[in-house]
Tab-separated table of C-alpha atoms in Angstrom:
chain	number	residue	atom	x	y	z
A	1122	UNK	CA	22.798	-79.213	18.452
A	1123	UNK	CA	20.741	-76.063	19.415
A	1124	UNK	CA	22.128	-73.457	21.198
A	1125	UNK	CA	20.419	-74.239	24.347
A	1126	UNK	CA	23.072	-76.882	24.773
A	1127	UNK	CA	25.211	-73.977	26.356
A	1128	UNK	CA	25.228	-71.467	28.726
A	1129	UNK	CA	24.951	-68.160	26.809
A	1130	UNK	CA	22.809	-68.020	24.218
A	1131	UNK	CA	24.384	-67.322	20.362
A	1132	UNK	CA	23.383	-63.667	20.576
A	1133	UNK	CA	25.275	-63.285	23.725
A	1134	UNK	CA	28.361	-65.162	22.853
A	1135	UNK	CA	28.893	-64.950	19.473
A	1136	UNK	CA	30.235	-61.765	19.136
A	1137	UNK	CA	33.048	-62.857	21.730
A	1138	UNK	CA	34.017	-65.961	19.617
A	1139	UNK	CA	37.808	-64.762	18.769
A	1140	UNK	CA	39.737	-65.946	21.695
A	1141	UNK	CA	38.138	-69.445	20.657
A	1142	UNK	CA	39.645	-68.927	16.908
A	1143	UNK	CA	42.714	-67.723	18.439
A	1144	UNK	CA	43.327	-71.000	20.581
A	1145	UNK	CA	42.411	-73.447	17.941
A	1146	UNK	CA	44.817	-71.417	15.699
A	1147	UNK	CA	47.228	-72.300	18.923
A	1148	UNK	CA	45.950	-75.967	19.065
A	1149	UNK	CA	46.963	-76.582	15.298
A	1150	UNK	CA	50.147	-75.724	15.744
A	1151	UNK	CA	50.934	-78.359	18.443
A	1152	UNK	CA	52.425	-81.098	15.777
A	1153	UNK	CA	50.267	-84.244	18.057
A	1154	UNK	CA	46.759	-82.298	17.965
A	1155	UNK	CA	47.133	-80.545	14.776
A	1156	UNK	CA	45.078	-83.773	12.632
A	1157	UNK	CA	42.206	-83.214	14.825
A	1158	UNK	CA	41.187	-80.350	13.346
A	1159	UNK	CA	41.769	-80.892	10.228
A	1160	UNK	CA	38.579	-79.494	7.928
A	1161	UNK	CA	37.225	-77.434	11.270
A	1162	UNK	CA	36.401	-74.518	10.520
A	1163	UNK	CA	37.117	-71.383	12.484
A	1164	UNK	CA	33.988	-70.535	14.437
A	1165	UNK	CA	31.917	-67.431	14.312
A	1166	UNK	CA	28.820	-69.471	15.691
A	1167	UNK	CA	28.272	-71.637	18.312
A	1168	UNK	CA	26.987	-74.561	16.203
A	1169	UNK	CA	30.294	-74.673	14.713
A	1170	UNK	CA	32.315	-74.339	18.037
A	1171	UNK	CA	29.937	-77.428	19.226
A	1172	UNK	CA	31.573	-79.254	16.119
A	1173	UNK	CA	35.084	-78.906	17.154
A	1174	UNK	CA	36.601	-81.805	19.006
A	1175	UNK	CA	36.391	-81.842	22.754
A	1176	UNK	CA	40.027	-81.754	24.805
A	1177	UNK	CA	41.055	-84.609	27.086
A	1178	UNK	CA	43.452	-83.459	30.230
A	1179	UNK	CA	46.624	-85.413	28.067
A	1180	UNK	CA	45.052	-83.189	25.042
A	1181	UNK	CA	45.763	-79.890	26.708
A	1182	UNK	CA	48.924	-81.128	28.888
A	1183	UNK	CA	50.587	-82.186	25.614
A	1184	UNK	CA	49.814	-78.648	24.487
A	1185	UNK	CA	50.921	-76.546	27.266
A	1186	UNK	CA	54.055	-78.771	27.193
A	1187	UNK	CA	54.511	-77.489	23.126
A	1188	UNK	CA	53.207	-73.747	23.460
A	1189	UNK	CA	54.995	-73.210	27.197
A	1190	UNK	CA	52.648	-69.845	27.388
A	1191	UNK	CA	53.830	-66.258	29.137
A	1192	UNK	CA	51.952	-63.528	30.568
A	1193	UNK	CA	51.600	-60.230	28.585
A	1194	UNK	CA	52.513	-58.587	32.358
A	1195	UNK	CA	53.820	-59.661	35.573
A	1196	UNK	CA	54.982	-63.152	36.524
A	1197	UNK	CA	53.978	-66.279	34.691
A	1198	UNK	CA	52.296	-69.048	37.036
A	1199	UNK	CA	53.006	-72.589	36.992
A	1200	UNK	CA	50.590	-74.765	39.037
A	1201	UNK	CA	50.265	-78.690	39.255
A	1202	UNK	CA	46.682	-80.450	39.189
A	1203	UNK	CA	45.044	-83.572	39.719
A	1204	UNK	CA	47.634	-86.152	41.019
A	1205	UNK	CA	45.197	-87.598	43.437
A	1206	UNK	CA	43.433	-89.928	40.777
A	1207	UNK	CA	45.430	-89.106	38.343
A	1208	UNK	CA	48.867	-88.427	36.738
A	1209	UNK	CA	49.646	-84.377	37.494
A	1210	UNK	CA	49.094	-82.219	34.868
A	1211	UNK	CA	50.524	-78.329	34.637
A	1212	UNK	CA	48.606	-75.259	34.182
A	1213	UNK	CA	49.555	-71.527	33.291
A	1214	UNK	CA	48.075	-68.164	35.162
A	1215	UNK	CA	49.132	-64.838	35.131
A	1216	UNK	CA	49.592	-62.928	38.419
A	1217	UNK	CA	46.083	-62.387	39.327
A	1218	UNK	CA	44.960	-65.538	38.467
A	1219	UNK	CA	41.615	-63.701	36.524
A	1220	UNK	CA	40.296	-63.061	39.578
A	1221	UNK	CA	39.180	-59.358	38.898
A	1222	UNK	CA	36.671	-61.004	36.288
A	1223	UNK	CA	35.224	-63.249	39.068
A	1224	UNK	CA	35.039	-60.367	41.697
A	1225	UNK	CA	33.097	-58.265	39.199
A	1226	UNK	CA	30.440	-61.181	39.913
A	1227	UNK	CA	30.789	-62.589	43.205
A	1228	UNK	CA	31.690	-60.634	46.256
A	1229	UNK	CA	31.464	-63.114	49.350
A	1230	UNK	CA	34.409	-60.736	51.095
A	1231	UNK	CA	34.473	-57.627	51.638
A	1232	UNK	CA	36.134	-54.747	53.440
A	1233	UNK	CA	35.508	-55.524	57.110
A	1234	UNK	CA	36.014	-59.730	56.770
A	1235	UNK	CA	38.682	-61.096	58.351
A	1236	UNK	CA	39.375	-64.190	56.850
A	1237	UNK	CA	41.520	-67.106	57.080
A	1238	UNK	CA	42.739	-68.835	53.720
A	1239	UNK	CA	42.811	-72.323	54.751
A	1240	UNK	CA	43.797	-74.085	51.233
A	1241	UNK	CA	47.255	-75.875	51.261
A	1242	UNK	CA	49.845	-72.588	50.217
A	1243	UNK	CA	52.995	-73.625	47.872
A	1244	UNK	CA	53.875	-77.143	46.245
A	1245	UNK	CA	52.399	-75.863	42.533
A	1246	UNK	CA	49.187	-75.711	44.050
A	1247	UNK	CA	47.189	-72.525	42.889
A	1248	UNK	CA	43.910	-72.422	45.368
A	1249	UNK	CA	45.307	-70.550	48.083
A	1250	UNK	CA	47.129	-67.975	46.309
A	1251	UNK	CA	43.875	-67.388	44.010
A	1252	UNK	CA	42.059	-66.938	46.844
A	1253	UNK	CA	44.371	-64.453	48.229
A	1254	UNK	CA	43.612	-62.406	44.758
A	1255	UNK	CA	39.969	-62.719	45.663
A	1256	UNK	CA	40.711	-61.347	49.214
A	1257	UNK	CA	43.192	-58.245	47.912
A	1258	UNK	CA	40.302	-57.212	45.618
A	1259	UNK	CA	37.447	-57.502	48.857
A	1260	UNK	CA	40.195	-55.210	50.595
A	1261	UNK	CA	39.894	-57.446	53.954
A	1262	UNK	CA	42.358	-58.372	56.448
A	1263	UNK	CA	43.700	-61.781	55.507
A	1264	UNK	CA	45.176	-64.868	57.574
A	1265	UNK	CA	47.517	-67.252	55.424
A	1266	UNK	CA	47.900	-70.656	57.352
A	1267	UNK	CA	47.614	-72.872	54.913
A	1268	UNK	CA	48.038	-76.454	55.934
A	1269	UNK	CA	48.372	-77.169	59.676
A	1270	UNK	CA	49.203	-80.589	61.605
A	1271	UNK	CA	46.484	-81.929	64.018
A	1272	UNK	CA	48.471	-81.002	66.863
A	1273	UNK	CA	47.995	-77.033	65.882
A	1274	UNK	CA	44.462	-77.181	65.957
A	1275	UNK	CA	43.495	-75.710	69.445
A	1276	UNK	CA	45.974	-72.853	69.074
A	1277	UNK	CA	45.010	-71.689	65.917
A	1278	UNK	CA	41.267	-71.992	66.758
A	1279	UNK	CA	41.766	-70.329	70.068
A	1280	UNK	CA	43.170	-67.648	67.534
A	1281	UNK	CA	40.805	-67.093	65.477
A	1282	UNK	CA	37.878	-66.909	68.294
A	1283	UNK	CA	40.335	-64.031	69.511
A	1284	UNK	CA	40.571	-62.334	66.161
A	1285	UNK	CA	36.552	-62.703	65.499
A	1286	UNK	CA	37.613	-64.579	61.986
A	1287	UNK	CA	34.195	-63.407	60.130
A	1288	UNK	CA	35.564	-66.069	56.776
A	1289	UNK	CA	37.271	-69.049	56.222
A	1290	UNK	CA	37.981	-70.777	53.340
A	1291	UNK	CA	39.400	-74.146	51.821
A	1292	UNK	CA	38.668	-77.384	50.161
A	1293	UNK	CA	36.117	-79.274	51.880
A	1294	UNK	CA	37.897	-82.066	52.861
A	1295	UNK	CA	40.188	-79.311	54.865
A	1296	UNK	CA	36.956	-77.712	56.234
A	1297	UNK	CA	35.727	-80.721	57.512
A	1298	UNK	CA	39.187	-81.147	59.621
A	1299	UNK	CA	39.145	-77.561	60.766
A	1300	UNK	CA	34.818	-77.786	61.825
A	1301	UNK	CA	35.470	-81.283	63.079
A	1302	UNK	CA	38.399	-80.079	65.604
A	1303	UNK	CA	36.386	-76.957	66.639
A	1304	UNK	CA	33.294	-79.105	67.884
A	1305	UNK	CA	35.691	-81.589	69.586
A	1306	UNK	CA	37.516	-79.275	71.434
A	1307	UNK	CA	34.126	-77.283	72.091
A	1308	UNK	CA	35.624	-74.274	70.703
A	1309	UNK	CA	32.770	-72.035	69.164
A	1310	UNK	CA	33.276	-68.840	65.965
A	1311	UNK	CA	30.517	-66.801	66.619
A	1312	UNK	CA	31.832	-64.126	64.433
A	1313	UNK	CA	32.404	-66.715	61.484
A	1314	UNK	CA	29.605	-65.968	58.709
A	1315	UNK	CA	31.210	-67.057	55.383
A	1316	UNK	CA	32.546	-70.559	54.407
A	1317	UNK	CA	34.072	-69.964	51.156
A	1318	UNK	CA	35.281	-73.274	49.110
A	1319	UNK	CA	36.615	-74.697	46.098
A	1320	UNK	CA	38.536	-77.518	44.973
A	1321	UNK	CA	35.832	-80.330	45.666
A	1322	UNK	CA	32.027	-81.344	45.636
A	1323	UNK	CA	30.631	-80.054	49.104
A	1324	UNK	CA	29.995	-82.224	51.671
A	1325	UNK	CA	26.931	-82.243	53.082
A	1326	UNK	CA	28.207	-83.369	56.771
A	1327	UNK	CA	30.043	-80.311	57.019
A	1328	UNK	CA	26.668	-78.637	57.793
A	1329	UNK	CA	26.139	-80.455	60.945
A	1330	UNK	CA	29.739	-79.120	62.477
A	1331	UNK	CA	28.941	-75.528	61.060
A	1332	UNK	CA	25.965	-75.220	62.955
A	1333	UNK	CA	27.663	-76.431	66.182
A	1334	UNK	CA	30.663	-74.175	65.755
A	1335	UNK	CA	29.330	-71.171	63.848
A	1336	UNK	CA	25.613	-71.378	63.189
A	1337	UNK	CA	25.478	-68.182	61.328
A	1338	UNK	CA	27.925	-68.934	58.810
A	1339	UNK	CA	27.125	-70.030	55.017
A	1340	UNK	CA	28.517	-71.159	52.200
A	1341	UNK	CA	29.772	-69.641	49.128
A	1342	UNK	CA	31.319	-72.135	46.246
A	1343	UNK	CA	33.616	-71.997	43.630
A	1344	UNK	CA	33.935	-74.341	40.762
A	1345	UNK	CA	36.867	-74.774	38.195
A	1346	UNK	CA	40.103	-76.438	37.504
A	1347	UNK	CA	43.469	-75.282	37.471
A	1348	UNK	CA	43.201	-75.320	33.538
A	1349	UNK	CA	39.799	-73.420	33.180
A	1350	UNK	CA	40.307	-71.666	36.405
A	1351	UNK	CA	36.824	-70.138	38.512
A	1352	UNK	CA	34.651	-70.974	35.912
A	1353	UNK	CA	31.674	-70.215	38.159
A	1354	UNK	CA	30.548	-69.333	41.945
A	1355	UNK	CA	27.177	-70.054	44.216
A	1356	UNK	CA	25.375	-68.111	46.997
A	1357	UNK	CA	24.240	-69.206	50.307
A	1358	UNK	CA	20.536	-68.872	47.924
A	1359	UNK	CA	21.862	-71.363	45.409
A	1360	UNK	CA	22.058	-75.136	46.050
A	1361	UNK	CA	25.853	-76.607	46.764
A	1362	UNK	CA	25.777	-78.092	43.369
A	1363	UNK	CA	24.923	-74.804	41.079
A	1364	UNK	CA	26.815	-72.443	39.833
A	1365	UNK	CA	26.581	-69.131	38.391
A	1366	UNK	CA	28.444	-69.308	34.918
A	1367	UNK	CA	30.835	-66.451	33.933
A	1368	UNK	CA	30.436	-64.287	31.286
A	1369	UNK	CA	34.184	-64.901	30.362
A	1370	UNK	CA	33.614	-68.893	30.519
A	1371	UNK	CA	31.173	-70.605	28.602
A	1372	UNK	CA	30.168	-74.271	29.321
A	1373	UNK	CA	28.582	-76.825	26.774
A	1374	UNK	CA	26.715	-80.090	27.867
A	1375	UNK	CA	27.623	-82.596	25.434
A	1376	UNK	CA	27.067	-86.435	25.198
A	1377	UNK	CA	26.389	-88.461	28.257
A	1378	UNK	CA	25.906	-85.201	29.859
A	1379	UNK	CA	29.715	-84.615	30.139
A	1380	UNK	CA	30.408	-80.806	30.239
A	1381	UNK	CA	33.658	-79.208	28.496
A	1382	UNK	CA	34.494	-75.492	29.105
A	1383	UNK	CA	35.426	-73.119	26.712
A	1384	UNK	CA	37.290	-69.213	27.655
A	1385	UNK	CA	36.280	-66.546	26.064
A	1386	UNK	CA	38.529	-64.509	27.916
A	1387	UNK	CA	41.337	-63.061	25.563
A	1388	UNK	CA	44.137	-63.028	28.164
A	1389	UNK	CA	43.828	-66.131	29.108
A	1390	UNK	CA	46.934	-68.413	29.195
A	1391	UNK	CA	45.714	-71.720	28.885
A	1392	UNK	CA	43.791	-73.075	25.541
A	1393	UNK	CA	40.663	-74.284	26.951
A	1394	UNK	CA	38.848	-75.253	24.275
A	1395	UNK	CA	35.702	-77.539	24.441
A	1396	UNK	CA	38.145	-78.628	27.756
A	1397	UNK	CA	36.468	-82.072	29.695
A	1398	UNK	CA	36.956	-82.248	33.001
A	1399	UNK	CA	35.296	-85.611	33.434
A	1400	UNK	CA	32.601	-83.274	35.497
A	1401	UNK	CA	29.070	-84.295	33.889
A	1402	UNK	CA	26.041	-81.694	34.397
A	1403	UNK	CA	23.199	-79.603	33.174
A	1404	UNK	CA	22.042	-76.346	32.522
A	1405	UNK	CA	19.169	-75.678	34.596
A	1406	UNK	CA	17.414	-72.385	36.576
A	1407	UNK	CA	18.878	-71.775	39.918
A	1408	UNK	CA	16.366	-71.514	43.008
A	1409	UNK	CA	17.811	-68.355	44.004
A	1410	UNK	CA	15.955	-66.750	41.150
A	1411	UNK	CA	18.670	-65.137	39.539
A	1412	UNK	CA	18.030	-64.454	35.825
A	1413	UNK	CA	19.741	-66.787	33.233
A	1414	UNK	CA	21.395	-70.186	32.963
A	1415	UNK	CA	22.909	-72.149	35.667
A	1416	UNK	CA	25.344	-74.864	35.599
A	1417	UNK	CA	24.336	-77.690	37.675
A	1418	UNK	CA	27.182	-80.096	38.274
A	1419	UNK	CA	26.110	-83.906	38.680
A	1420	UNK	CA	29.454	-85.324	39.442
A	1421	UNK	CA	32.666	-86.958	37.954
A	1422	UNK	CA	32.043	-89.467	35.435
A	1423	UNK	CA	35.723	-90.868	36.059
A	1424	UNK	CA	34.385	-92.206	38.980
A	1425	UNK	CA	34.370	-95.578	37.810
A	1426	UNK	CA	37.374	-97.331	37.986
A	1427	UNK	CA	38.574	-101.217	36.647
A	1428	UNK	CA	39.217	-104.082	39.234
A	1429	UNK	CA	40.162	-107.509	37.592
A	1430	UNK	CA	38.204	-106.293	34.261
A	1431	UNK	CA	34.876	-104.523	35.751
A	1432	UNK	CA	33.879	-101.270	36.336
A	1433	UNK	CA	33.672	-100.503	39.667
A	1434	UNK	CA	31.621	-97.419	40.668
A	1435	UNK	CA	33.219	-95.905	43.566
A	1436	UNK	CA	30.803	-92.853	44.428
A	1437	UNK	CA	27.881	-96.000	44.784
A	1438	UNK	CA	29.944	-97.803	47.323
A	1439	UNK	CA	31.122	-94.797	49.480
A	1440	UNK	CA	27.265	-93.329	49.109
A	1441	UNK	CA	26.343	-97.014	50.491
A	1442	UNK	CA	29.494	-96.749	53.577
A	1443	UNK	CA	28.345	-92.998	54.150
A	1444	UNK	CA	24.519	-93.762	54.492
A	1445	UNK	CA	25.699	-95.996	57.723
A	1446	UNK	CA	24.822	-94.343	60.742
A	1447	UNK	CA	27.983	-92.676	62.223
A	1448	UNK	CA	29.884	-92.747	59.402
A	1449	UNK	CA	31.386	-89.432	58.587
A	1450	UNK	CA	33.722	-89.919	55.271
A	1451	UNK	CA	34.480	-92.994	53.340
A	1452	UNK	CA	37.053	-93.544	51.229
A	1453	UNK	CA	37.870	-96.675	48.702
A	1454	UNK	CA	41.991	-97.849	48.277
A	1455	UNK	CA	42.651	-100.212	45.262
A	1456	UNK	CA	45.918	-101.628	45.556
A	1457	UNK	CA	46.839	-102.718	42.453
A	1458	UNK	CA	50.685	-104.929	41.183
A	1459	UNK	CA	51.823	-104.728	37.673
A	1460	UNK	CA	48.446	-102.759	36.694
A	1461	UNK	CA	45.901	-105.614	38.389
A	1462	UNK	CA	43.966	-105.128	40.970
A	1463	UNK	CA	44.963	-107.331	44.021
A	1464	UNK	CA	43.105	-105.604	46.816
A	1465	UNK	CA	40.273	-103.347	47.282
A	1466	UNK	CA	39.806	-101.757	50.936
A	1467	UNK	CA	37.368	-99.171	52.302
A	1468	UNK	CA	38.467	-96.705	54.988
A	1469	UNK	CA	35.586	-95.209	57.012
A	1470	UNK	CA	35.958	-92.004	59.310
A	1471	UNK	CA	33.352	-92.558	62.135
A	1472	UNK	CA	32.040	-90.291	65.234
A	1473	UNK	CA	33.342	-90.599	67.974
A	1474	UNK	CA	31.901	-93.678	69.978
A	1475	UNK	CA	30.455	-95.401	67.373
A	1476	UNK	CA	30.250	-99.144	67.258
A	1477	UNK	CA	30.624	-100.118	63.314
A	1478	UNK	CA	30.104	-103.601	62.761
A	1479	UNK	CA	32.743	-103.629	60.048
A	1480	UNK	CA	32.476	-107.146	58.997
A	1481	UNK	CA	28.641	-107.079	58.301
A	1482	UNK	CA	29.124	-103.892	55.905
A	1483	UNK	CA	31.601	-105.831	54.097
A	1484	UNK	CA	29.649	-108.763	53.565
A	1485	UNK	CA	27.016	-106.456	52.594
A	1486	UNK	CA	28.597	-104.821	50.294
A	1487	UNK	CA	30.064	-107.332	48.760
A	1488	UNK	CA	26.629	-109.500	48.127
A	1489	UNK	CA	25.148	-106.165	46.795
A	1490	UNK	CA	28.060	-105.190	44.300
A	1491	UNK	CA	27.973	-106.953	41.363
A	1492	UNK	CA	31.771	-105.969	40.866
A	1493	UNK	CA	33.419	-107.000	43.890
A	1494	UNK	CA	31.073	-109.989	44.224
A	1495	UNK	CA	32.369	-111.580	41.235
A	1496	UNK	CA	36.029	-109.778	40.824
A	1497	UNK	CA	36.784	-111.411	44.246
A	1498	UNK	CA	34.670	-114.682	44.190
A	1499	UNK	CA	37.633	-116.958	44.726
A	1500	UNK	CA	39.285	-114.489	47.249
A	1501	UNK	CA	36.750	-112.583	49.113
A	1502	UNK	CA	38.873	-111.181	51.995
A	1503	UNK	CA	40.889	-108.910	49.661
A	1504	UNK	CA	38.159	-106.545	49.914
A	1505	UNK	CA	38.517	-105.082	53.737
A	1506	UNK	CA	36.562	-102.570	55.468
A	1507	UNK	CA	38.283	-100.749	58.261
A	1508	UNK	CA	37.693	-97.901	60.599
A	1509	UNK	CA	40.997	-95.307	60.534
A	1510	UNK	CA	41.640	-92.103	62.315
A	1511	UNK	CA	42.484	-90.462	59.132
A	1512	UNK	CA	41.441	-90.771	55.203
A	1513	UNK	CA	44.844	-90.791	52.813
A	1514	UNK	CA	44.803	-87.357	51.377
A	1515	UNK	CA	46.827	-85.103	48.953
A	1516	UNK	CA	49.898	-83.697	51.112
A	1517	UNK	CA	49.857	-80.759	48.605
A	1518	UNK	CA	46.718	-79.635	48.553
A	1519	UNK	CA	44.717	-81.523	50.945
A	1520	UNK	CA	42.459	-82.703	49.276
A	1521	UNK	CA	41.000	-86.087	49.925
A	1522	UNK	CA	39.534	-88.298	46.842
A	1523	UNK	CA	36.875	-90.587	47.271
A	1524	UNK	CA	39.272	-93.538	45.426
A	1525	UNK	CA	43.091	-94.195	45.791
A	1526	UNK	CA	45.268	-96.085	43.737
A	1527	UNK	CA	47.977	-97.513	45.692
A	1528	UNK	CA	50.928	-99.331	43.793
A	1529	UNK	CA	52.587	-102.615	45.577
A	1530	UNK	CA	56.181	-102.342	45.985
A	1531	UNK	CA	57.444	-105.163	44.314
């Protein structure tokens, strides 16, 4: 392991090692981790942080649930994550939500914005309340919708042409619905210059209702968890998929190219330490020519999910639906009884008057994938391909994954 392996060099980080000894000081008291670290020593290098173990999501939920951390000031935060793939875990923020540390960095708001904050509000979800720390900092006049119903669309767009909304911001599954409406309804933002987002991978589509509905708007990104929080931001300079690490977060890339995160910032709640978020990456120069390491994030490496015994690689098949022309957004549902797999289907968002010839992608797909070729040889029409009105998305947060696991009632 050399340092390069991370995305501050030793000189830089070293000297800001004692929040890590302080959390694995935490970790061994939690009575299920404590083994783990048996013989690790405390570390005052980065070598010897890279030796620790790396932390699972049911690693760090197990020890939230023991250390149940507080604040030094103001409120405590609870907020709920992942529950779209997977089961919901819980993380811990103080009022704030470290937001002054990422504002010291990245400024897409500022004084004269007027911007909407678009991410679901409530329900244990913590995007939309971060970003309203990010917007109290920029000092800019803020909108709070939150979610809205289709039906609310026109109004609220008519309503934000009216205000001259400079930014909006949200996940960008949520993005997509608010752009999408907007160039359906012909309604144009000309004021709109700043699409801020976290939450998910951008989607490149977006770009095409942008620059129908606000062509000089850009993008600004976000990346993090609601255990690591921001652990780094983009430019309209940078590509989608880079981001500008913190100085208060520092990433390692470790086998397979997997990436864990690791705070160095002392008041933070959660013990994120060598934390995997299934995201794999590298660290890499950014185009935008800013000095120092980037973090360039490849994708989820849970994307691979078991039907009838094989690994089936969702990202390949919806790359393969999405690559159709007029396909907007595909999305892959595994219903599954008693843990098996009994169905796969794909959903498929199309524009509006396309003719998808449904049942020639799904015989195509299913000679070219090896996995649902052979996990539904005897009983090939349990793998469906259908054209819906809308993906099945996160109530909470609305977010929409690219798999679902659907249970059968019994």
């Amino acid at each position: 392991m050399t340092s390069d392996a991370f995305s501050q060099s030793a000189a830089s980080a070293e000297p800001h090692l004692e929040p890590v000894r302080r959390n694995l000081a935490r970790l061994r008291t939690v009575p299920e981790l404590a083994p783990r670290y048996t013989g690790s020593p405390e570390p005052t290098t980065l070598a010897e942080l890279a030796f620790l173990p790396a932390l699972l999501k049911d690693d760090l939920n197990t020890a939230l649930a023991a250390l149940e951390p507080k604040a030094e000031q103001g409120a405590t935060w609870l907020f709920q994550s992942g529950g779209s793939t997977g089961a919901p875990k819980v993380g811990y923020a103080p009022t704030g939500f470290y937001m002054a540390g990422v504002h010291a960095h990245w400024q897409p708001l500022d004084r004269d914005d007027v911007f909407v904050n678009a991410w679901g509000a409530g329900r244990m979800w913590g995007a939309h309340f971060l970003a309203a720390a990010l917007a109290d900092l920029a000092g800019c006049q803020v909108i709070a919708l939150g979610s809205v119903t289709r039906d609310e669309y026109p109004d609220w767009l008519a309503f934000m042409a009216a205000r001259r909304v400079t930014a909006i911001g949200g996940t960008p599954s949520v993005l997509r619905l608010w752009f999408g409406a907007a160039r359906a309804a012909g309604v144009r933002l000309p004021a709109l210059r700043k699409v801020i987002w976290l939450g998910e991978a951008w989607q490149p589509q977006l770009e095409q209702d942008i620059a129908e509905v606000a062509p000089d708007a850009r993008r600004w990104g976000m990346f993090g968890s609601t255990e690591t929080w921001v652990v780094g931001a983009n430019t309209p300079d940078c590509p989608a998929d880079t981001f500008h690490v913190l100085p208060e977060q520092l990433v390692h890339v470790g086998e397979e190219g997997l990436l864990d995160f690791t705070t160095l910032n002392p008041a933070m709640l959660n013990p994120v330490l060598r934390y995997q978020t299934g995201d794999a990456g590298e660290l890499t120069s950014c185009p935008c020519g800013r000095a120092g390491r980037a973090m360039r994030v490849l994708g989820r490496r849970d994307g691979v999910v078991q039907v009838r015994g094989l690994g089936l690689h969702v990202d390949q098949i919806v790359a393969e639906a999405e690559r159709e022309p007029g396909v907007g957004r595909a999305q892959v549902v595994i219903t599954e009884a008693r843990g098996r797999a009994i169905a796969v289907e794909l959903l498929l968002l199309t524009d509006p008057g396309t003719a998808l010839d449904t049942e020639r992608l799904r015989k195509d797909l299913l000679s070219a994938t090896f996995t649902l070729a052979t996990a539904f040889q005897h009983d090939p029409e349990q793998f469906t391909v259908r054209v819906v009105d809308a993906l099945v998305s996160n109530d909470r947060t609305g977010k929409t994954a690219n798999f679902v696991v659907r249970e059968e009632e019994q």
